[in-house]
mmCIF file of C-alpha atoms and ligand atoms in Angstrom:
data_model
loop_
_atom_site.group_PDB
_atom_site.id
_atom_site.type_symbol
_atom_site.label_atom_id
_atom_site.label_comp_id
_atom_site.label_asym_id
_atom_site.label_seq_id
_atom_site.Cartn_x
_atom_site.Cartn_y
_atom_site.Cartn_z
ATOM 1 C CA MET A 10 48.715 9.735 29.856
ATOM 2 C CA HIS A 11 49.166 13.452 30.315
ATOM 3 C CA PHE A 12 50.321 15.028 27.055
ATOM 4 C CA LYS A 13 52.297 18.248 27.096
ATOM 5 C CA LYS A 14 50.411 21.404 26.193
ATOM 6 C CA GLU A 15 52.698 22.313 23.306
ATOM 7 C CA PHE A 16 51.892 18.960 21.670
ATOM 8 C CA LEU A 17 48.147 19.366 22.200
ATOM 9 C CA ASP A 18 48.267 22.873 20.735
ATOM 10 C CA LYS A 19 50.011 21.519 17.634
ATOM 11 C CA LEU A 20 47.426 18.765 17.400
ATOM 12 C CA ILE A 21 44.569 21.280 17.484
ATOM 13 C CA ALA A 22 46.118 23.313 14.680
ATOM 14 C CA ALA A 23 47.333 20.418 12.511
ATOM 15 C CA LYS A 24 45.864 19.565 9.141
ATOM 16 C CA LYS A 25 48.436 17.266 7.582
ATOM 17 C CA ILE A 26 49.933 14.468 9.621
ATOM 18 C CA VAL A 27 52.569 11.921 8.693
ATOM 19 C CA PHE A 28 53.242 8.699 10.557
ATOM 20 C CA PHE A 29 56.718 7.360 9.940
ATOM 21 C CA THR A 30 56.580 3.824 11.299
ATOM 22 C CA GLY A 31 58.896 0.903 11.944
ATOM 23 C CA ALA A 32 58.825 -2.619 13.307
ATOM 24 C CA GLY A 33 57.822 -1.434 16.804
ATOM 25 C CA ILE A 34 54.308 -0.591 15.694
ATOM 26 C CA SER A 35 53.762 -4.232 14.739
ATOM 27 C CA ALA A 36 55.411 -5.642 17.870
ATOM 28 C CA GLU A 37 52.077 -5.788 19.672
ATOM 29 C CA SER A 38 50.688 -7.788 16.741
ATOM 30 C CA GLY A 39 53.285 -10.443 17.540
ATOM 31 C CA ILE A 40 55.778 -9.604 14.792
ATOM 32 C CA ALA A 41 59.370 -9.460 16.006
ATOM 33 C CA THR A 42 61.387 -6.261 15.646
ATOM 34 C CA PHE A 43 64.910 -6.272 14.148
ATOM 35 C CA ARG A 44 67.031 -4.809 16.922
ATOM 36 C CA GLY A 45 66.769 -5.027 20.697
ATOM 37 C CA LYS A 46 66.945 -8.138 22.827
ATOM 38 C CA ASP A 47 64.490 -10.355 20.921
ATOM 39 C CA GLY A 48 65.312 -8.737 17.589
ATOM 40 C CA ILE A 49 65.487 -10.765 14.372
ATOM 41 C CA TRP A 50 69.024 -9.541 13.649
ATOM 42 C CA ASN A 51 70.199 -11.048 16.942
ATOM 43 C CA LYS A 52 69.203 -14.500 15.766
ATOM 44 C CA MET A 53 69.579 -14.316 12.011
ATOM 45 C CA LYS A 54 72.439 -12.840 10.061
ATOM 46 C CA PRO A 55 71.231 -10.200 7.625
ATOM 47 C CA GLU A 56 74.251 -10.903 5.441
ATOM 48 C CA GLU A 57 73.055 -14.504 4.978
ATOM 49 C CA LEU A 58 69.441 -13.678 4.304
ATOM 50 C CA ALA A 59 68.635 -10.145 3.361
ATOM 51 C CA ASN A 60 70.886 -9.388 0.446
ATOM 52 C CA PHE A 61 71.007 -10.279 -3.223
ATOM 53 C CA ASP A 62 74.222 -12.312 -3.110
ATOM 54 C CA ALA A 63 72.824 -14.462 -0.309
ATOM 55 C CA PHE A 64 69.740 -15.051 -2.427
ATOM 56 C CA MET A 65 71.788 -16.098 -5.456
ATOM 57 C CA ARG A 66 73.929 -18.380 -3.286
ATOM 58 C CA ASN A 67 71.024 -20.059 -1.581
ATOM 59 C CA PRO A 68 67.624 -18.986 -2.914
ATOM 60 C CA GLN A 69 65.834 -21.861 -1.194
ATOM 61 C CA LEU A 70 67.025 -20.777 2.251
ATOM 62 C CA VAL A 71 66.022 -17.161 1.656
ATOM 63 C CA TRP A 72 62.628 -18.252 0.307
ATOM 64 C CA GLU A 73 61.976 -20.456 3.304
ATOM 65 C CA TRP A 74 62.752 -17.574 5.607
ATOM 66 C CA TYR A 75 60.416 -15.196 3.797
ATOM 67 C CA GLN A 76 57.717 -17.835 3.629
ATOM 68 C CA HIS A 77 58.031 -18.245 7.390
ATOM 69 C CA ARG A 78 57.734 -14.493 7.907
ATOM 70 C CA ARG A 79 54.771 -14.393 5.528
ATOM 71 C CA ASP A 80 52.980 -17.009 7.610
ATOM 72 C CA ILE A 81 53.549 -14.937 10.746
ATOM 73 C CA VAL A 82 52.377 -11.744 9.059
ATOM 74 C CA ASN A 83 49.269 -13.371 7.572
ATOM 75 C CA LYS A 84 48.235 -14.766 10.926
ATOM 76 C CA ALA A 85 48.889 -11.457 12.702
ATOM 77 C CA LYS A 86 46.217 -8.793 13.032
ATOM 78 C CA PRO A 87 46.540 -5.012 13.005
ATOM 79 C CA ASN A 88 46.687 -3.777 16.601
ATOM 80 C CA ALA A 89 45.185 -0.770 18.351
ATOM 81 C CA GLY A 90 48.072 1.409 17.119
ATOM 82 C CA HIS A 91 47.506 0.661 13.412
ATOM 83 C CA ILE A 92 43.773 1.066 13.895
ATOM 84 C CA ALA A 93 44.094 4.431 15.668
ATOM 85 C CA ILE A 94 46.242 5.743 12.782
ATOM 86 C CA ALA A 95 43.611 4.636 10.276
ATOM 87 C CA GLU A 96 40.865 6.265 12.333
ATOM 88 C CA LEU A 97 42.759 9.554 12.519
ATOM 89 C CA GLU A 98 41.997 9.887 8.800
ATOM 90 C CA ASN A 99 38.547 11.033 9.913
ATOM 91 C CA TYR A 100 40.144 14.150 11.395
ATOM 92 C CA PHE A 101 43.310 14.894 9.423
ATOM 93 C CA ASP A 102 44.972 14.433 6.071
ATOM 94 C CA VAL A 103 47.037 11.406 7.097
ATOM 95 C CA THR A 104 49.957 9.825 5.241
ATOM 96 C CA VAL A 105 51.697 6.700 6.459
ATOM 97 C CA VAL A 106 55.338 6.262 5.481
ATOM 98 C CA THR A 107 56.405 2.854 6.676
ATOM 99 C CA GLN A 108 59.548 0.762 6.762
ATOM 100 C CA ASN A 109 57.414 -2.308 7.424
ATOM 101 C CA ILE A 110 56.652 -4.902 4.787
ATOM 102 C CA ASP A 111 53.819 -6.518 6.728
ATOM 103 C CA ASN A 112 50.698 -4.898 5.232
ATOM 104 C CA LEU A 113 49.194 -4.203 8.646
ATOM 105 C CA HIS A 114 48.606 -0.492 7.988
ATOM 106 C CA ARG A 115 46.632 -1.372 4.876
ATOM 107 C CA ARG A 116 44.676 -4.087 6.658
ATOM 108 C CA ALA A 117 43.873 -1.576 9.428
ATOM 109 C CA GLY A 118 42.313 0.707 6.813
ATOM 110 C CA SER A 119 44.948 3.386 6.178
ATOM 111 C CA LYS A 120 44.596 4.676 2.626
ATOM 112 C CA LYS A 121 47.674 6.712 1.796
ATOM 113 C CA ILE A 122 50.675 4.499 2.472
ATOM 114 C CA PHE A 123 54.213 4.700 1.130
ATOM 115 C CA GLU A 124 56.196 1.522 1.693
ATOM 116 C CA LEU A 125 59.902 2.296 1.750
ATOM 117 C CA HIS A 126 61.132 -1.280 2.097
ATOM 118 C CA GLY A 127 58.709 -3.107 -0.169
ATOM 119 C CA ASN A 128 55.934 -5.533 0.624
ATOM 120 C CA ILE A 129 56.135 -9.190 1.585
ATOM 121 C CA GLU A 130 53.019 -9.978 -0.450
ATOM 122 C CA ARG A 131 54.691 -9.007 -3.722
ATOM 123 C CA ASN A 132 57.428 -10.803 -5.641
ATOM 124 C CA PHE A 133 59.089 -10.266 -8.972
ATOM 125 C CA CYS A 134 61.216 -12.049 -11.544
ATOM 126 C CA ILE A 135 64.867 -10.982 -11.322
ATOM 127 C CA ASN A 136 65.129 -11.159 -15.112
ATOM 128 C CA CYS A 137 61.941 -9.819 -16.725
ATOM 129 C CA HIS A 138 60.396 -8.117 -13.667
ATOM 130 C CA THR A 139 57.015 -9.823 -13.953
ATOM 131 C CA TYR A 140 55.185 -9.427 -10.631
ATOM 132 C CA TYR A 141 53.665 -12.286 -8.680
ATOM 133 C CA ASN A 142 51.484 -12.172 -5.582
ATOM 134 C CA SER A 143 52.600 -14.406 -2.775
ATOM 135 C CA ALA A 144 49.330 -16.321 -3.035
ATOM 136 C CA GLU A 145 50.350 -17.341 -6.566
ATOM 137 C CA ILE A 146 53.556 -18.874 -5.319
ATOM 138 C CA THR A 147 53.902 -22.345 -3.944
ATOM 139 C CA LEU A 148 57.102 -23.411 -2.298
ATOM 140 C CA ASN A 149 57.526 -27.109 -2.751
ATOM 141 C CA ASP A 150 61.071 -28.291 -2.821
ATOM 142 C CA LYS A 151 61.850 -25.876 -5.607
ATOM 143 C CA THR A 152 62.566 -22.185 -5.604
ATOM 144 C CA PRO A 153 59.846 -20.252 -7.455
ATOM 145 C CA ALA A 154 60.637 -19.609 -11.106
ATOM 146 C CA CYS A 155 59.130 -17.088 -13.499
ATOM 147 C CA GLU A 156 56.340 -18.490 -15.683
ATOM 148 C CA LYS A 157 57.467 -16.323 -18.580
ATOM 149 C CA CYS A 158 61.219 -16.686 -18.630
ATOM 150 C CA GLY A 159 62.125 -19.305 -16.031
ATOM 151 C CA ALA A 160 64.427 -17.018 -14.017
ATOM 152 C CA LEU A 161 64.301 -16.818 -10.220
ATOM 153 C CA VAL A 162 61.442 -14.965 -8.558
ATOM 154 C CA ARG A 163 62.351 -12.955 -5.460
ATOM 155 C CA PRO A 164 60.390 -11.157 -2.739
ATOM 156 C CA ASP A 165 59.757 -7.478 -3.513
ATOM 157 C CA VAL A 166 61.508 -6.275 -0.401
ATOM 158 C CA VAL A 167 64.515 -4.012 -0.105
ATOM 159 C CA TRP A 168 67.633 -5.931 0.843
ATOM 160 C CA PHE A 169 70.852 -4.559 2.284
ATOM 161 C CA GLY A 170 72.808 -2.667 -0.324
ATOM 162 C CA GLU A 171 69.744 -2.074 -2.519
ATOM 163 C CA MET A 172 68.047 1.158 -3.508
ATOM 164 C CA LEU A 173 64.730 2.120 -2.018
ATOM 165 C CA PRO A 174 61.802 2.398 -4.415
ATOM 166 C CA GLN A 175 62.447 5.974 -5.537
ATOM 167 C CA GLU A 176 58.881 7.084 -6.029
ATOM 168 C CA GLU A 177 57.747 5.793 -2.645
ATOM 169 C CA PHE A 178 60.673 7.516 -0.978
ATOM 170 C CA SER A 179 60.258 10.853 -2.699
ATOM 171 C CA GLU A 180 56.474 10.904 -2.237
ATOM 172 C CA GLY A 181 56.938 9.931 1.412
ATOM 173 C CA GLU A 182 59.539 12.622 1.898
ATOM 174 C CA ARG A 183 57.326 15.203 0.236
ATOM 175 C CA ALA A 184 54.410 14.291 2.519
ATOM 176 C CA ALA A 185 56.740 14.582 5.521
ATOM 177 C CA GLU A 186 57.952 18.007 4.402
ATOM 178 C CA TRP A 187 54.403 19.268 3.978
ATOM 179 C CA SER A 188 53.188 17.824 7.260
ATOM 180 C CA ASP A 189 52.299 19.872 10.315
ATOM 181 C CA ILE A 190 53.160 16.991 12.610
ATOM 182 C CA CYS A 191 55.428 14.053 11.849
ATOM 183 C CA PHE A 192 55.012 11.151 14.265
ATOM 184 C CA VAL A 193 57.901 8.699 14.422
ATOM 185 C CA VAL A 194 56.489 5.471 15.767
ATOM 186 C CA GLY A 195 58.275 2.269 16.782
ATOM 187 C CA THR A 196 61.485 2.700 14.860
ATOM 188 C CA SER A 197 65.082 2.800 16.007
ATOM 189 C CA ALA A 198 65.578 5.339 13.184
ATOM 190 C CA VAL A 199 69.071 4.095 12.388
ATOM 191 C CA VAL A 200 68.498 2.724 8.885
ATOM 192 C CA TYR A 201 69.118 5.237 6.104
ATOM 193 C CA PRO A 202 67.858 6.574 3.766
ATOM 194 C CA ALA A 203 64.488 5.810 5.438
ATOM 195 C CA ALA A 204 65.523 7.706 8.564
ATOM 196 C CA TYR A 205 65.912 10.899 6.515
ATOM 197 C CA ILE A 206 62.107 11.146 6.427
ATOM 198 C CA PRO A 207 61.648 12.596 9.936
ATOM 199 C CA ILE A 208 64.781 14.711 9.540
ATOM 200 C CA SER A 209 63.405 16.218 6.324
ATOM 201 C CA ALA A 210 60.070 16.808 8.057
ATOM 202 C CA LYS A 211 61.716 18.728 10.861
ATOM 203 C CA LYS A 212 63.905 20.772 8.520
ATOM 204 C CA ALA A 213 60.788 21.785 6.621
ATOM 205 C CA GLY A 214 59.130 22.968 9.824
ATOM 206 C CA ALA A 215 57.056 19.997 10.977
ATOM 207 C CA TYR A 216 56.573 19.330 14.667
ATOM 208 C CA LEU A 217 58.369 16.063 15.391
ATOM 209 C CA VAL A 218 56.790 13.642 17.859
ATOM 210 C CA GLU A 219 58.384 10.366 18.783
ATOM 211 C CA ILE A 220 56.443 7.404 20.166
ATOM 212 C CA ASN A 221 58.632 4.566 21.370
ATOM 213 C CA ILE A 222 59.085 2.360 24.394
ATOM 214 C CA GLU A 223 62.573 3.789 24.858
ATOM 215 C CA PRO A 224 64.781 6.686 23.710
ATOM 216 C CA THR A 225 66.258 6.385 20.208
ATOM 217 C CA GLU A 226 68.712 8.122 17.885
ATOM 218 C CA LEU A 227 65.928 10.564 17.151
ATOM 219 C CA SER A 228 65.015 11.536 20.699
ATOM 220 C CA SER A 229 67.343 14.509 20.791
ATOM 221 C CA LEU A 230 65.817 15.845 17.562
ATOM 222 C CA ALA A 231 62.166 15.329 18.486
ATOM 223 C CA HIS A 232 60.130 18.248 19.818
ATOM 224 C CA CYS A 233 58.200 15.811 21.939
ATOM 225 C CA SER A 234 58.970 12.236 22.988
ATOM 226 C CA ILE A 235 56.188 10.043 24.312
ATOM 227 C CA PHE A 236 57.438 6.836 25.865
ATOM 228 C CA GLY A 237 55.096 3.867 25.909
ATOM 229 C CA GLU A 238 53.672 1.190 23.643
ATOM 230 C CA ALA A 239 52.308 2.395 20.325
ATOM 231 C CA GLY A 240 49.155 0.316 20.830
ATOM 232 C CA VAL A 241 48.480 2.212 24.050
ATOM 233 C CA ILE A 242 49.634 5.741 23.191
ATOM 234 C CA LEU A 243 48.073 6.087 19.721
ATOM 235 C CA PRO A 244 44.507 5.306 20.889
ATOM 236 C CA GLN A 245 45.005 7.904 23.650
ATOM 237 C CA ILE A 246 46.038 10.482 21.061
ATOM 238 C CA LEU A 247 42.944 9.587 19.038
ATOM 239 C CA GLU A 248 40.819 10.174 22.158
ATOM 240 C CA GLU A 249 42.412 13.611 22.635
ATOM 241 C CA VAL A 250 41.653 14.445 19.012
ATOM 242 C CA LYS A 251 38.033 13.385 19.425
ATOM 243 C CA LYS A 252 37.729 15.650 22.498
ATOM 244 C CA ILE A 253 39.260 18.589 20.642
ATOM 245 C CA LYS A 254 37.104 18.089 17.566
ATOM 246 C CA TYR A 255 33.899 17.712 19.611
ATOM 247 C CA VAL A 256 34.567 20.884 21.583
ATOM 248 C CA ASN A 257 35.259 23.007 18.531
HETATM 249 P P1 OAD B 445 64.074 -1.872 14.873
HETATM 250 O O1 OAD B 445 63.967 -3.280 15.351
HETATM 251 O O2 OAD B 445 65.416 -1.338 14.584
HETATM 252 O O3 OAD B 445 63.426 -0.894 15.946
HETATM 253 C C1 OAD B 445 62.178 -1.154 16.539
HETATM 254 C C2 OAD B 445 61.869 0.006 17.477
HETATM 255 O O4 OAD B 445 60.575 -0.192 18.001
HETATM 256 C C3 OAD B 445 62.813 0.117 18.670
HETATM 257 O O5 OAD B 445 63.227 1.479 18.796
HETATM 258 C C4 OAD B 445 61.946 -0.306 19.864
HETATM 259 O O6 OAD B 445 62.296 0.386 21.062
HETATM 260 C C5 OAD B 445 60.569 0.104 19.381
HETATM 261 N N1 OAD B 445 59.438 -0.656 19.954
HETATM 262 C C6 OAD B 445 59.359 -1.970 20.249
HETATM 263 N N2 OAD B 445 58.130 -2.302 20.674
HETATM 264 C C7 OAD B 445 57.383 -1.167 20.645
HETATM 265 C C8 OAD B 445 56.020 -0.842 20.962
HETATM 266 N N3 OAD B 445 55.160 -1.772 21.384
HETATM 267 N N4 OAD B 445 55.613 0.449 20.808
HETATM 268 C C9 OAD B 445 56.484 1.402 20.372
HETATM 269 N N5 OAD B 445 57.772 1.164 20.047
HETATM 270 C C10 OAD B 445 58.226 -0.102 20.187
HETATM 271 O O7 OAD B 445 63.077 -1.746 13.629
HETATM 272 P P2 OAD B 445 63.040 -0.609 12.503
HETATM 273 O O8 OAD B 445 63.402 0.706 13.038
HETATM 274 O O9 OAD B 445 61.731 -0.752 11.812
HETATM 275 O O10 OAD B 445 64.977 -2.971 6.946
HETATM 276 O O11 OAD B 445 64.173 -1.117 11.543
HETATM 277 C C11 OAD B 445 64.405 -0.441 10.352
HETATM 278 C C12 OAD B 445 64.804 -1.390 9.251
HETATM 279 O O12 OAD B 445 65.878 -2.215 9.686
HETATM 280 C C13 OAD B 445 63.732 -2.377 8.857
HETATM 281 O O13 OAD B 445 62.777 -1.847 7.952
HETATM 282 C C14 OAD B 445 64.522 -3.477 8.218
HETATM 283 C C15 OAD B 445 65.668 -3.582 9.207
HETATM 284 O O14 OAD B 445 66.859 -4.062 8.692
HETATM 285 C C16 OAD B 445 65.000 -3.777 5.881
HETATM 286 O O15 OAD B 445 64.672 -4.937 5.919
HETATM 287 C C17 OAD B 445 65.443 -3.080 4.634
HETATM 288 ZN ZN1 ZN B 446 60.749 -13.598 -15.871
#
């Protein structure tokens, strides 16, 4: 891949880097994205699964679906894209702001991660807010109930119509605003408020770089669009960084 000079110049000068990631970065780990031809939302209706009313109507169905996704995520491994981001911490102050709930950035070794849409490994009681790890939960023929108060336990993920975790969002936004480069990787960037992150970064003066297999809503805003698979492009960027840092 031949990167444009403007991008390489920014990379040489950069100190703080933010990666704003979406489902596309985990696609090469075998985890389906949401939109696009094989997207989850083509096969499953979000209104039947990913909202609070659906959960109250049929908690067992929603639990089975999340348990299924948990199995997929646990069997998946971080790919070359996640690993390159983690390795870039050796050269920059890196923050990951992710819409993914799959833990793959953490498993790849990234340290500073803000999860805007929750985490599939965490669950909480809808009544008393006691937290439970997924490993503590067994799904027999019953929906998990809170050990303290008996109310329903739900996955700690953001469903449609729900607020984002405010601290994660504001910390993520702050990191984006302070960044020299904001990479937008593998996201269709159509789900708000998460998609404000790269917009805020650009407004605050960050250089906006998109990595995606195809153009997105953000392409017209990005200073630089790099089209290709995240698992291919990110290791190439890491190689460029290594060259730059060895020369200087
Ligand atoms: P989408 O499914 O909307 O978008 C995935 C993006 O990844 C698309 O733009 C693809 O072109 C791109 N892509 C696919 N494979 C790729 C690869 N190997 N390398 C690079 N890019 C690739 O997923 P998100 O943008 O993450 O929210 O969706 C945002 C939110 O919508 C999700 O967090 C979820 C969903 O509803 C909640 O559950 C709250
Ligand atoms: Zn409880």
